[in-house]
């Protein structure tokens, strides 16, 4: 796949995974049937909680080109994703042979926090890069981080159950910001192609 196709694919996967995540958080799936099947609920939660960080990292790699810009972090991300897959397989095995919900909750939350910390480190690393596309990605990510803090603060300090609406609103802002980043990324790609073709033509003439 070319850069354009990879960018579209990563953006689509990010939208799809985030939509599934919010569907799960909205309790629609839980109220329909997951509450009645605890094992299935835990199974779905494991998939959903790892799907969004994976899609987020993929869209980061596609937009900012981490393999070129920060290759060590990109390689570390690949190892982390492989480790998470192994971790998920272990969780699935525990569900099948010994369903112990407290242990599974601890494993799911630990993996989610580890992925979140790594993605936060990636975002911080982008602050030290001069690329505009990295800045756009940072702005979109900050929308979600601030929303999470506001939502948790509203719940903890004011007892206002506003976490989900606030995060959903931030997600819309994030999606719009990433859409601008996608458009910028594709425009820069086309400009680079035109400049390369122009340089090639000049060499052929001379």
Tab-separated table of C-alpha atoms in Angstrom:
chain	number	residue	atom	x	y	z
A	1	UNK	CA	0.000	0.000	0.000
A	2	UNK	CA	1.131	3.533	-0.735
A	3	UNK	CA	1.252	6.408	1.737
A	4	UNK	CA	-2.168	7.679	0.692
A	5	UNK	CA	-3.833	4.287	1.080
A	6	UNK	CA	-2.144	3.624	4.436
A	7	UNK	CA	-3.253	7.005	5.744
A	8	UNK	CA	-6.872	6.415	4.721
A	9	UNK	CA	-6.815	2.886	6.146
A	10	UNK	CA	-5.345	3.912	9.503
A	11	UNK	CA	-7.836	6.779	9.812
A	12	UNK	CA	-10.753	4.458	9.015
A	13	UNK	CA	-9.553	1.853	11.529
A	14	UNK	CA	-9.208	4.556	14.177
A	15	UNK	CA	-12.784	5.734	13.589
A	16	UNK	CA	-14.108	2.168	13.612
A	17	UNK	CA	-12.255	1.092	16.767
A	18	UNK	CA	-13.231	4.272	18.633
A	19	UNK	CA	-16.884	3.813	17.626
A	20	UNK	CA	-16.843	0.254	18.967
A	21	UNK	CA	-15.225	1.486	22.183
A	22	UNK	CA	-17.880	4.170	22.743
A	23	UNK	CA	-20.614	1.672	21.928
A	24	UNK	CA	-19.254	-0.528	24.696
A	25	UNK	CA	-18.947	2.378	27.153
A	26	UNK	CA	-22.508	3.512	26.443
A	27	UNK	CA	-23.693	0.268	28.098
A	28	UNK	CA	-25.822	-0.607	25.065
A	29	UNK	CA	-24.013	-3.898	24.563
A	30	UNK	CA	-23.943	-4.550	28.298
A	31	UNK	CA	-27.662	-4.025	28.729
A	32	UNK	CA	-28.511	-6.108	25.671
A	33	UNK	CA	-26.707	-9.306	26.616
A	34	UNK	CA	-23.207	-8.914	28.089
A	35	UNK	CA	-24.381	-8.523	31.677
A	36	UNK	CA	-25.901	-11.995	31.472
A	37	UNK	CA	-22.692	-13.572	30.147
A	38	UNK	CA	-19.736	-12.422	32.316
A	39	UNK	CA	-17.164	-14.408	30.357
A	40	UNK	CA	-18.287	-12.868	27.082
A	41	UNK	CA	-18.325	-9.412	28.674
A	42	UNK	CA	-14.710	-9.831	29.826
A	43	UNK	CA	-13.717	-11.213	26.423
A	44	UNK	CA	-15.237	-8.187	24.640
A	45	UNK	CA	-13.663	-5.805	27.144
A	46	UNK	CA	-10.199	-7.247	26.501
A	47	UNK	CA	-10.583	-6.752	22.748
A	48	UNK	CA	-12.095	-3.271	23.003
A	49	UNK	CA	-9.575	-1.944	25.552
A	50	UNK	CA	-6.655	-2.969	23.316
A	51	UNK	CA	-8.231	-2.048	19.985
A	52	UNK	CA	-8.247	1.724	20.498
A	53	UNK	CA	-4.578	2.093	21.608
A	54	UNK	CA	-3.546	-0.138	18.689
A	55	UNK	CA	-5.497	2.002	16.192
A	56	UNK	CA	-4.167	5.186	17.800
A	57	UNK	CA	-0.583	4.014	17.413
A	58	UNK	CA	-1.199	2.960	13.809
A	59	UNK	CA	-2.658	6.334	12.860
A	60	UNK	CA	0.320	7.952	14.583
A	61	UNK	CA	2.730	5.850	12.513
A	62	UNK	CA	0.874	6.660	9.313
A	63	UNK	CA	0.496	10.394	9.861
A	64	UNK	CA	3.832	11.281	11.420
A	65	UNK	CA	5.909	8.509	9.821
A	66	UNK	CA	7.478	7.434	13.097
A	67	UNK	CA	9.634	4.820	11.322
A	68	UNK	CA	11.607	7.702	9.766
A	69	UNK	CA	11.173	10.427	12.367
A	70	UNK	CA	11.681	8.442	15.586
A	71	UNK	CA	12.708	4.918	14.497
A	72	UNK	CA	13.606	3.687	17.994
A	73	UNK	CA	10.178	4.621	19.336
A	74	UNK	CA	8.540	3.057	16.315
A	75	UNK	CA	10.384	-0.211	16.905
A	76	UNK	CA	9.508	-0.085	20.605
A	77	UNK	CA	5.871	0.341	19.627
A	78	UNK	CA	6.033	-2.744	17.442
A	79	UNK	CA	7.446	-4.795	20.328
A	80	UNK	CA	4.781	-3.425	22.661
A	81	UNK	CA	1.985	-4.374	20.264
A	82	UNK	CA	3.376	-7.894	19.907
A	83	UNK	CA	3.616	-8.147	23.677
A	84	UNK	CA	0.011	-7.001	24.058
A	85	UNK	CA	-1.120	-9.713	21.630
A	86	UNK	CA	0.636	-12.331	23.747
A	87	UNK	CA	-0.883	-10.779	26.885
A	88	UNK	CA	-4.358	-10.945	25.337
A	89	UNK	CA	-3.890	-14.620	24.471
A	90	UNK	CA	-2.970	-15.324	28.101
A	91	UNK	CA	-6.098	-13.478	29.223
A	92	UNK	CA	-8.260	-15.502	26.836
A	93	UNK	CA	-6.778	-18.745	28.154
A	94	UNK	CA	-7.531	-17.662	31.749
A	95	UNK	CA	-11.134	-16.932	30.730
A	96	UNK	CA	-11.518	-20.401	29.274
A	97	UNK	CA	-9.826	-22.510	31.946
A	98	UNK	CA	-10.118	-20.424	35.126
A	99	UNK	CA	-12.468	-17.438	35.060
A	100	UNK	CA	-11.297	-15.209	37.905
A	101	UNK	CA	-12.689	-11.724	37.326
A	102	UNK	CA	-10.503	-9.706	39.763
A	103	UNK	CA	-7.305	-11.075	38.222
A	104	UNK	CA	-8.598	-10.481	34.703
A	105	UNK	CA	-9.638	-6.916	35.574
A	106	UNK	CA	-6.158	-6.266	36.945
A	107	UNK	CA	-4.556	-7.675	33.783
A	108	UNK	CA	-6.829	-5.679	31.461
A	109	UNK	CA	-6.310	-2.423	33.380
A	110	UNK	CA	-2.541	-2.964	33.591
A	111	UNK	CA	-2.246	-3.487	29.834
A	112	UNK	CA	-4.448	-0.463	29.135
A	113	UNK	CA	-2.367	1.753	31.438
A	114	UNK	CA	0.898	0.526	29.902
A	115	UNK	CA	-0.376	1.274	26.408
A	116	UNK	CA	-1.642	4.678	27.546
A	117	UNK	CA	1.704	5.608	29.116
A	118	UNK	CA	3.567	4.587	25.972
A	119	UNK	CA	1.247	6.623	23.742
A	120	UNK	CA	1.611	9.594	26.091
A	121	UNK	CA	5.407	9.272	25.819
A	122	UNK	CA	5.082	9.241	22.013
A	123	UNK	CA	2.987	12.414	22.104
A	124	UNK	CA	5.520	14.126	24.380
A	125	UNK	CA	8.298	13.062	22.004
A	126	UNK	CA	6.451	14.788	19.155
A	127	UNK	CA	6.840	18.120	20.978
A	128	UNK	CA	10.542	18.018	20.143
A	129	UNK	CA	10.049	17.539	16.420
A	130	UNK	CA	9.823	20.439	13.948
A	131	UNK	CA	7.188	18.817	11.725
A	132	UNK	CA	3.766	20.457	11.330
A	133	UNK	CA	1.989	17.116	11.014
A	134	UNK	CA	3.355	16.124	14.446
A	135	UNK	CA	1.941	19.345	15.912
A	136	UNK	CA	-1.484	18.604	14.415
A	137	UNK	CA	-1.391	15.131	15.915
A	138	UNK	CA	-0.489	16.603	19.307
A	139	UNK	CA	-3.415	19.052	19.205
A	140	UNK	CA	-5.841	16.241	18.418
A	141	UNK	CA	-4.458	14.084	21.203
A	142	UNK	CA	-4.601	16.913	23.746
A	143	UNK	CA	-8.350	17.210	23.107
A	144	UNK	CA	-8.891	13.682	24.381
A	145	UNK	CA	-6.456	13.971	27.303
A	146	UNK	CA	-8.058	17.193	28.582
A	147	UNK	CA	-11.519	15.691	28.201
A	148	UNK	CA	-10.506	12.676	30.275
A	149	UNK	CA	-9.197	14.920	33.067
A	150	UNK	CA	-12.307	17.138	32.979
A	151	UNK	CA	-14.615	14.124	32.971
A	152	UNK	CA	-12.844	12.443	35.895
A	153	UNK	CA	-12.679	15.747	37.789
A	154	UNK	CA	-16.387	16.378	37.297
A	155	UNK	CA	-17.135	12.916	38.660
A	156	UNK	CA	-14.708	12.979	41.601
A	157	UNK	CA	-15.056	16.575	42.818
A	158	UNK	CA	-18.589	17.530	41.773
A	159	UNK	CA	-20.277	14.118	41.523
A	160	UNK	CA	-21.357	14.909	37.962
A	161	UNK	CA	-21.617	11.869	35.709
A	162	UNK	CA	-20.384	13.644	32.595
A	163	UNK	CA	-17.406	11.507	31.645
A	164	UNK	CA	-18.895	9.873	28.568
A	165	UNK	CA	-20.499	13.007	26.984
A	166	UNK	CA	-17.332	15.040	27.545
A	167	UNK	CA	-15.083	12.362	26.070
A	168	UNK	CA	-17.439	11.888	23.121
A	169	UNK	CA	-17.325	15.641	22.439
A	170	UNK	CA	-13.530	15.577	22.648
A	171	UNK	CA	-13.471	12.600	20.302
A	172	UNK	CA	-15.370	14.647	17.685
A	173	UNK	CA	-12.792	17.446	18.048
A	174	UNK	CA	-10.002	14.879	17.795
A	175	UNK	CA	-11.472	13.307	14.664
A	176	UNK	CA	-11.817	16.713	13.002
A	177	UNK	CA	-8.228	17.596	13.929
A	178	UNK	CA	-6.967	14.289	12.567
A	179	UNK	CA	-8.983	14.882	9.393
A	180	UNK	CA	-7.102	18.156	8.915
A	181	UNK	CA	-3.872	16.271	9.563
A	182	UNK	CA	-4.831	13.657	6.979
A	183	UNK	CA	-5.548	16.350	4.394
A	184	UNK	CA	-2.227	18.050	5.174
A	185	UNK	CA	-0.360	14.744	4.993
A	186	UNK	CA	-1.817	13.898	1.594
A	187	UNK	CA	-1.189	17.404	0.251
A	188	UNK	CA	2.432	17.262	1.341
A	189	UNK	CA	2.761	13.839	-0.284
A	190	UNK	CA	1.477	15.185	-3.587
A	191	UNK	CA	3.810	18.176	-3.345
A	192	UNK	CA	6.803	15.895	-2.717
A	193	UNK	CA	5.872	13.813	-5.780
A	194	UNK	CA	5.626	16.928	-7.960
A	195	UNK	CA	8.981	18.230	-6.720
A	196	UNK	CA	10.620	14.852	-7.308
A	197	UNK	CA	9.158	14.691	-10.821
A	198	UNK	CA	10.315	18.248	-11.525
A	199	UNK	CA	13.845	17.432	-10.327
A	200	UNK	CA	13.887	14.288	-12.480
A	201	UNK	CA	12.770	16.248	-15.550
A	202	UNK	CA	15.488	18.845	-14.978
A	203	UNK	CA	18.122	16.112	-14.768
A	204	UNK	CA	16.888	14.494	-17.962
A	205	UNK	CA	17.017	17.832	-19.805
A	206	UNK	CA	20.563	18.565	-18.665
